[in-house]
Short mmCIF file of C-alpha atoms and ligand atoms in Angstrom, two decimals:
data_model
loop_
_atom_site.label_atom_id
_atom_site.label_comp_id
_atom_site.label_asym_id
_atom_site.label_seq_id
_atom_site.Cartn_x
_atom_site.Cartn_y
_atom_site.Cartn_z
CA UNK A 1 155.22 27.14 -51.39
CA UNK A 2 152.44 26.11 -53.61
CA UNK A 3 153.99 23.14 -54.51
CA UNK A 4 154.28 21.68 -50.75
CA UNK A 5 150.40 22.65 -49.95
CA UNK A 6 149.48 20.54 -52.86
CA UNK A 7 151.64 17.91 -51.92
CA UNK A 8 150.29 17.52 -47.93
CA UNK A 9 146.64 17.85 -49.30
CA UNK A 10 147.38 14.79 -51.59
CA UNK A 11 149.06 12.83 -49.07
CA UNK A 12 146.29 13.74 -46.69
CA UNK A 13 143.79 12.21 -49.33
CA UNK A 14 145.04 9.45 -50.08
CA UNK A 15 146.71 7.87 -46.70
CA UNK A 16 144.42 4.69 -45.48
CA UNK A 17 142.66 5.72 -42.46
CA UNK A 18 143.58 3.64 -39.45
CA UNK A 19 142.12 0.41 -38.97
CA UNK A 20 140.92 -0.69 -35.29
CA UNK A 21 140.58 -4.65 -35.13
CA UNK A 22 139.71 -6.22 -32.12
CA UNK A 23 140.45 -9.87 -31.29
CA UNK A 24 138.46 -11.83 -28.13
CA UNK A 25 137.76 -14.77 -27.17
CA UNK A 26 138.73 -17.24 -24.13
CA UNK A 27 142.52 -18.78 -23.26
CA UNK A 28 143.78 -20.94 -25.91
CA UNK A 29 141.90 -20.01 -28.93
CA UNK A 30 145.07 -18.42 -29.95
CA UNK A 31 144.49 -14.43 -30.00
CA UNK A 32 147.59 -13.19 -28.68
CA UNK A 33 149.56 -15.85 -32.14
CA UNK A 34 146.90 -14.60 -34.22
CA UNK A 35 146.90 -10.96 -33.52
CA UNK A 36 150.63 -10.31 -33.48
CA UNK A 37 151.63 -12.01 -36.57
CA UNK A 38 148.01 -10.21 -38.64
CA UNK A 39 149.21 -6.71 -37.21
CA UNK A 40 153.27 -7.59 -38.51
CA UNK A 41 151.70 -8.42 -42.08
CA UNK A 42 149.41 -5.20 -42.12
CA UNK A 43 151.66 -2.89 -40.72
CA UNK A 44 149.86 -2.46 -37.67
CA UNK A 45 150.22 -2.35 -34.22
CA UNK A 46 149.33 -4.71 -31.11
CA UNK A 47 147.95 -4.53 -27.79
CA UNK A 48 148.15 -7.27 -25.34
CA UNK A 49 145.67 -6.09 -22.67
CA UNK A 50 145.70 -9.85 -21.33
CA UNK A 51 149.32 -8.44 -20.37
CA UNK A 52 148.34 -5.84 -18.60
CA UNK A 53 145.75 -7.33 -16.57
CA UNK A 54 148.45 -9.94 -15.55
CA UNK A 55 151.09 -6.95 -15.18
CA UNK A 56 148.48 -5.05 -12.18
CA UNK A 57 148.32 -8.59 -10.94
CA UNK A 58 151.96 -9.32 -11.03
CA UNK A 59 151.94 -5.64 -8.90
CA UNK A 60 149.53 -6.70 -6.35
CA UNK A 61 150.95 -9.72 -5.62
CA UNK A 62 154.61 -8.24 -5.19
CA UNK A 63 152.89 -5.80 -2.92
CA UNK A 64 151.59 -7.74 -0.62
CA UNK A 65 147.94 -7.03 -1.18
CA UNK A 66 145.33 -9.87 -1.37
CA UNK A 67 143.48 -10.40 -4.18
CA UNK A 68 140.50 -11.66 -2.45
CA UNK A 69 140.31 -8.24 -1.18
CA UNK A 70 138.43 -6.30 -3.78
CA UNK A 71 138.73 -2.80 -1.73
CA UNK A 72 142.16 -3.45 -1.40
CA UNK A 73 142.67 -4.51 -4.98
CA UNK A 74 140.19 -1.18 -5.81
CA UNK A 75 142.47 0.91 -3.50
CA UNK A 76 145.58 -0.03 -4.86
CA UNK A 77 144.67 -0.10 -8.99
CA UNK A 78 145.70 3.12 -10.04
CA UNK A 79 149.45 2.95 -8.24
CA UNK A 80 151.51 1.24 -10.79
CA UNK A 81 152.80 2.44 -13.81
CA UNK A 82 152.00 0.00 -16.60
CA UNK A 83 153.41 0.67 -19.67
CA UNK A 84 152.98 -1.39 -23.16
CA UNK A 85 155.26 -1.50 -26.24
CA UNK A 86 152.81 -2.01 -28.73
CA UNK A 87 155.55 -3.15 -31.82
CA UNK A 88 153.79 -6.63 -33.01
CA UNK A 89 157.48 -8.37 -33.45
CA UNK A 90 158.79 -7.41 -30.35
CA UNK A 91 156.01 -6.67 -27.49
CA UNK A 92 156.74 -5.37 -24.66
CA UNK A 93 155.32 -4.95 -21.07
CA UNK A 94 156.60 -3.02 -18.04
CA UNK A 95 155.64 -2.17 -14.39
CA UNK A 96 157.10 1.03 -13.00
CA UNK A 97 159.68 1.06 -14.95
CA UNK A 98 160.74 -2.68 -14.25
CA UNK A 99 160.37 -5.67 -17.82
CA UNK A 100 157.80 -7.21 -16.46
CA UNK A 101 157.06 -10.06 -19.55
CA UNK A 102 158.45 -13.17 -17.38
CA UNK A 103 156.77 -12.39 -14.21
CA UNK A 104 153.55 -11.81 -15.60
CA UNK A 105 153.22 -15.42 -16.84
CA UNK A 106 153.91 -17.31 -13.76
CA UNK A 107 151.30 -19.79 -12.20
CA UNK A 108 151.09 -17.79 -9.14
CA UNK A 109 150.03 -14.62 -11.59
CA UNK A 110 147.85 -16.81 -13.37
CA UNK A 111 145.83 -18.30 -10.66
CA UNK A 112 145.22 -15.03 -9.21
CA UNK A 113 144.36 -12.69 -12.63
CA UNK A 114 140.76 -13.23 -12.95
CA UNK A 115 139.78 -12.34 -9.22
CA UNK A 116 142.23 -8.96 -9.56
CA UNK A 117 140.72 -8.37 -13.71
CA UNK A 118 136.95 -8.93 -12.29
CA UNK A 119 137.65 -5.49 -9.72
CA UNK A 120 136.04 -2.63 -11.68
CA UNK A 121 138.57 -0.20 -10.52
CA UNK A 122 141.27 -2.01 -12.53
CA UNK A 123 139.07 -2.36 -15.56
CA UNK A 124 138.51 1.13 -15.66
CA UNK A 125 141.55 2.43 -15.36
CA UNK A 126 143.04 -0.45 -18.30
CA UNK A 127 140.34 0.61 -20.41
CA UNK A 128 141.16 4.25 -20.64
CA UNK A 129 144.67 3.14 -21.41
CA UNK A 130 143.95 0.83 -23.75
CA UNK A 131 141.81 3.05 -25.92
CA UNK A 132 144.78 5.94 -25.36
CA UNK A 133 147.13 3.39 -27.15
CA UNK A 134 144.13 2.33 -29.87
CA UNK A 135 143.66 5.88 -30.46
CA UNK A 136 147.48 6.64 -30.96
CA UNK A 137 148.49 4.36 -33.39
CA UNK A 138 148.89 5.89 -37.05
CA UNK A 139 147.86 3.51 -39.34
CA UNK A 140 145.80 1.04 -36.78
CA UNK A 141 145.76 -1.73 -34.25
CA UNK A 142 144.99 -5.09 -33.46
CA UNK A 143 143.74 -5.47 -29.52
CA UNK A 144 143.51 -8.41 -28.20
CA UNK A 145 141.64 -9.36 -24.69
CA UNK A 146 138.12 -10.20 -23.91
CA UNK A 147 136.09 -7.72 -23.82
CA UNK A 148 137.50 -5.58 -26.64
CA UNK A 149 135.17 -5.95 -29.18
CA UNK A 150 132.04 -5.22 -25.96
CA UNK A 151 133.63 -2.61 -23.54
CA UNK A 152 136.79 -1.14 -25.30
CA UNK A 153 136.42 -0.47 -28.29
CA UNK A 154 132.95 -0.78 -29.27
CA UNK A 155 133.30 0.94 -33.03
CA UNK A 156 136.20 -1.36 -33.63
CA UNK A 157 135.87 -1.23 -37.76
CA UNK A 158 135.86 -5.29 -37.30
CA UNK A 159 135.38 -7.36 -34.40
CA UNK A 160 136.69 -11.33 -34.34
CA UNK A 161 135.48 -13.81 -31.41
CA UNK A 162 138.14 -16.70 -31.80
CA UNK A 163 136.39 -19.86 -30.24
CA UNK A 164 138.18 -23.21 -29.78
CA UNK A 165 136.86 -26.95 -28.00
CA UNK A 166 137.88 -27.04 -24.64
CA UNK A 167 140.28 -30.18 -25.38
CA UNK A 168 141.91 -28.19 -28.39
CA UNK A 169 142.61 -25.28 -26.08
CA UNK A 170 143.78 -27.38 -23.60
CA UNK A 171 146.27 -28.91 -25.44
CA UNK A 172 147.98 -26.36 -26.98
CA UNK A 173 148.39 -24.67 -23.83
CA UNK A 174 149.78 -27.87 -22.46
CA UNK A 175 151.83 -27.90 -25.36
CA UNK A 176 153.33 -24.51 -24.76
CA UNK A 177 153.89 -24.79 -20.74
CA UNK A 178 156.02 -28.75 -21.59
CA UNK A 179 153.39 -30.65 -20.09
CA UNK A 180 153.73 -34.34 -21.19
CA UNK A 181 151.79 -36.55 -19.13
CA UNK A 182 147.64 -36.93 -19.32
CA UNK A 183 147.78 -35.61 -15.80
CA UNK A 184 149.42 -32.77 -17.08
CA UNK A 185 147.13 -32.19 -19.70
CA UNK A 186 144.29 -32.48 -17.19
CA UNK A 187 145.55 -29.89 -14.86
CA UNK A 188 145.90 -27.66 -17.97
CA UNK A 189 142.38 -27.95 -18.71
CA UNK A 190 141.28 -28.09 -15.26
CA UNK A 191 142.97 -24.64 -14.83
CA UNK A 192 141.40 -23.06 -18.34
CA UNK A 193 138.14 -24.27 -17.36
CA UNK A 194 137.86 -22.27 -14.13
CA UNK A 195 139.29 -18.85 -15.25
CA UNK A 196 137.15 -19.03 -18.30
CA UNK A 197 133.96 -19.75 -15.99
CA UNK A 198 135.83 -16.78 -13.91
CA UNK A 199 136.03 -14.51 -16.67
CA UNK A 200 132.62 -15.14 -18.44
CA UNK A 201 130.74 -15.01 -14.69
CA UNK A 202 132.09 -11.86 -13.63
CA UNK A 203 129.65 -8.60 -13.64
CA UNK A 204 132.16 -5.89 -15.04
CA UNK A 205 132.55 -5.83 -18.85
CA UNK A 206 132.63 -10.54 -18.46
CA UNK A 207 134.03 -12.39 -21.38
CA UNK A 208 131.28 -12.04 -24.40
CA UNK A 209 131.10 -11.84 -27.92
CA UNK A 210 129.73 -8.54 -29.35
CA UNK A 211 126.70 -8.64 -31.43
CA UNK A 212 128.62 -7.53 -34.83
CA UNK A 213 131.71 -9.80 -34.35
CA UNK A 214 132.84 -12.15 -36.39
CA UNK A 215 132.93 -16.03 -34.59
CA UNK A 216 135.73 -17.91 -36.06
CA UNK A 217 136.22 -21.49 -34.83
CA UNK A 218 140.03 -22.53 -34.60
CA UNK A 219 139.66 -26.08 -33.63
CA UNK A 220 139.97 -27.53 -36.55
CA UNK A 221 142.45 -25.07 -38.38
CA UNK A 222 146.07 -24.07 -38.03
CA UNK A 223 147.20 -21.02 -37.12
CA UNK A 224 148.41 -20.15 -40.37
CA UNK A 225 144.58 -20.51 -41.56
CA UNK A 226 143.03 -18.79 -38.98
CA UNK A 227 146.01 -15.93 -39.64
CA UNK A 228 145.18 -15.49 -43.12
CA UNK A 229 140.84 -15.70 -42.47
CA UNK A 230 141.66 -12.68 -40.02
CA UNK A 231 143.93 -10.96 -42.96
CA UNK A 232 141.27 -11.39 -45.84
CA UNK A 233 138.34 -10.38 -43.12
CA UNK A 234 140.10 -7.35 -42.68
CA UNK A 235 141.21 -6.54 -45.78
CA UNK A 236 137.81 -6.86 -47.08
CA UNK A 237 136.69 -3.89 -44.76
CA UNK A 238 139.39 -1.78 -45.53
CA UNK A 239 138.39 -1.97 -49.57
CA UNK A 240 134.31 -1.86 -48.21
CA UNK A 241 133.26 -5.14 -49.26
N1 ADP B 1 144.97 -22.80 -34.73
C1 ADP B 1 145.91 -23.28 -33.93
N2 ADP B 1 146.29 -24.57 -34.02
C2 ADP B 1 147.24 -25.08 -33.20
N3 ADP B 1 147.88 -24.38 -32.24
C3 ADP B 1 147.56 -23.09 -32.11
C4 ADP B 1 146.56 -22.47 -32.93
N4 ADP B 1 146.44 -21.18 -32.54
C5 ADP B 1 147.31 -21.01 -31.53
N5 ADP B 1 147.99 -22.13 -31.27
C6 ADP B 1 148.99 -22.36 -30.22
O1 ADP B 1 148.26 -22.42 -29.00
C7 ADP B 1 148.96 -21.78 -27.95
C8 ADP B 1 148.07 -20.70 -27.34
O2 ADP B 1 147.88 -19.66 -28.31
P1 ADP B 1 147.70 -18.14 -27.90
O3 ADP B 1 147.81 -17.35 -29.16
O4 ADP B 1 148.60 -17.78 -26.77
O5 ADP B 1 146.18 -18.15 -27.39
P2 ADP B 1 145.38 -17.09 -26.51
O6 ADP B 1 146.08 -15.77 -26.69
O7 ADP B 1 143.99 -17.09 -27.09
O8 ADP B 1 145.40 -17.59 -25.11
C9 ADP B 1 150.25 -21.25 -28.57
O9 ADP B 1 151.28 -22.18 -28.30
C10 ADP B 1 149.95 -21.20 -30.05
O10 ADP B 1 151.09 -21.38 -30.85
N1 CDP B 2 140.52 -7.63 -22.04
C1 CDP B 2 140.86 -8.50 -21.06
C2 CDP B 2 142.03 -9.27 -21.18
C3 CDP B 2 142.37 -10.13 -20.16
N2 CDP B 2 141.60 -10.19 -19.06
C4 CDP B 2 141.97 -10.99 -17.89
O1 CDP B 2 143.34 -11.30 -17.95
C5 CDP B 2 143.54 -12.70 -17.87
C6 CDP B 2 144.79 -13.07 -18.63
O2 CDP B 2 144.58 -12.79 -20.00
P1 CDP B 2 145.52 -13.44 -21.11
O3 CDP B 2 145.04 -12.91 -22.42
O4 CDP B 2 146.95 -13.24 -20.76
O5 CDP B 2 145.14 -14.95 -20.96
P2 CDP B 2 145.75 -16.23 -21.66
O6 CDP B 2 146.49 -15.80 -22.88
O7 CDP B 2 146.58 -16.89 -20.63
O8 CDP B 2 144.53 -17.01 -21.96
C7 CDP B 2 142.22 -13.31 -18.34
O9 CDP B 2 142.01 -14.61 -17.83
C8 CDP B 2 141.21 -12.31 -17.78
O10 CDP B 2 140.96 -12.54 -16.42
C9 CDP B 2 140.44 -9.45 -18.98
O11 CDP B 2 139.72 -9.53 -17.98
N3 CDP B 2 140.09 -8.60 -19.98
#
């Protein structure tokens, strides 16, 4: 009997507290490559909130509501059941039930995302999940989005604002939809441009870095570097130094 006691109070001292790490920062400066692959390397978990913003827009837009509509978009934000699977090597998002990772990243879902993520009903009701699943997680997470490190989880033990050039960010999302032609490329960054300006305009919670985060500029690094700055960075908090 004695024997166990000591045991739990041992384990109890010496388990690493969970680490919170949040990850913002516009479209293309790679957060959602970064922050899985850190939180598979530390053990941690992941949140796409990106996902879910796209997941309540993938919902209104099945439903028939218009997005231009912010009473109907406020009306309607609580109704679905989002649900995220938080395991960094195989995330997962769902809408009532339903996989919802392929329709989520259509054009149609993308085009409409920053008018239905700018609606402060559906911020507040993502936020309170979000810091749920942040809360949850045993040994820590890494949350991505863009207004983590500002709105959602303010005492975040370290806070990263990727940044990227416009052209850089362009390109690799270029890259990753098969665009091949300059046209293509230009569309791209067309596209990127205008949700940014979207997200970084609007009045609830906009696309900002926090005071006390950490800028790192990925333009001119791979993502292996900018994986292993965001491994030492938090590595060095979790030994204090
Ligand atoms: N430092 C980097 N250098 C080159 N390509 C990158 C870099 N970081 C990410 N990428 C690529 O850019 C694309 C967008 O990255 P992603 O992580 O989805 O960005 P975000 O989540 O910020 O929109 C992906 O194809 C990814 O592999
Ligand atoms: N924390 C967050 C995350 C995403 N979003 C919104 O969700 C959209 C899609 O986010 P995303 O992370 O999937 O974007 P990309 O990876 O396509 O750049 C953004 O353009 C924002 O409008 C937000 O408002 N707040």
């Amino acid at each position: 009997m004695r024997k166990v006691s000591v045991t739990v109070e041992t384990a109890a001292r010496t388990a690493p507290a969970a680490v919170i790490v949040g990850i913002d920062g516009p479209s293309g400066t790679g957060k959602s490559s970064t922050s899985k692959a850190v939180a598979a390397k530390l053990g941690l978990r992941y949140l796409d909130t990106g996902a879910q913003y796209r997941a309540i827009t993938w919902w209104m837009l099945s439903n028939g509501i218009d997005v231009r509509d912010t009473a109907a978009v406020a009306e309607a934000a609580a109704k679905p059941g989002i649900v995220s699977g938080t395991d960094p090597s195989a995330p997962t998002i769902a809408v009532d039930g339903a996989d919802a990772a392929g329709p989520i990243r259509t054009p149609e879902v993308t085009a409409a995302v920053s008018a239905v993520s700018a609606v402060p009903e559906v911020r507040a009701r993502l936020t309170e999940l979000q810091r749920a699943i942040a809360a949850e997680a045993p040994r820590g997470i890494v949350v991505e989005g863009r207004d983590i490190g500002t709105t959602v989880l303010p005492d975040a033990d370290l806070k990263i604002f990727l940044t990227a050039s416009e052209a850089a960010r362009a390109a690799r999302r270029s890259g990753e939809l098969g665009g091949k032609s300059a046209s293509d490329l230009a569309a791209t960054q067309a596209a990127l441009a205008k949700r940014d300006a979207a997200d970084s305009g609007r009045k609830a919670s906009p696309l900002a870095k926090a005071a006390d985060a950490v800028e790192v500029d990925t333009t001119e690094l791979t993502l292996e570097q900018v994986i292993e700055c965001v491994v030492t960075l938090i590595e060095d908090k979790q030994q204090g130094t």
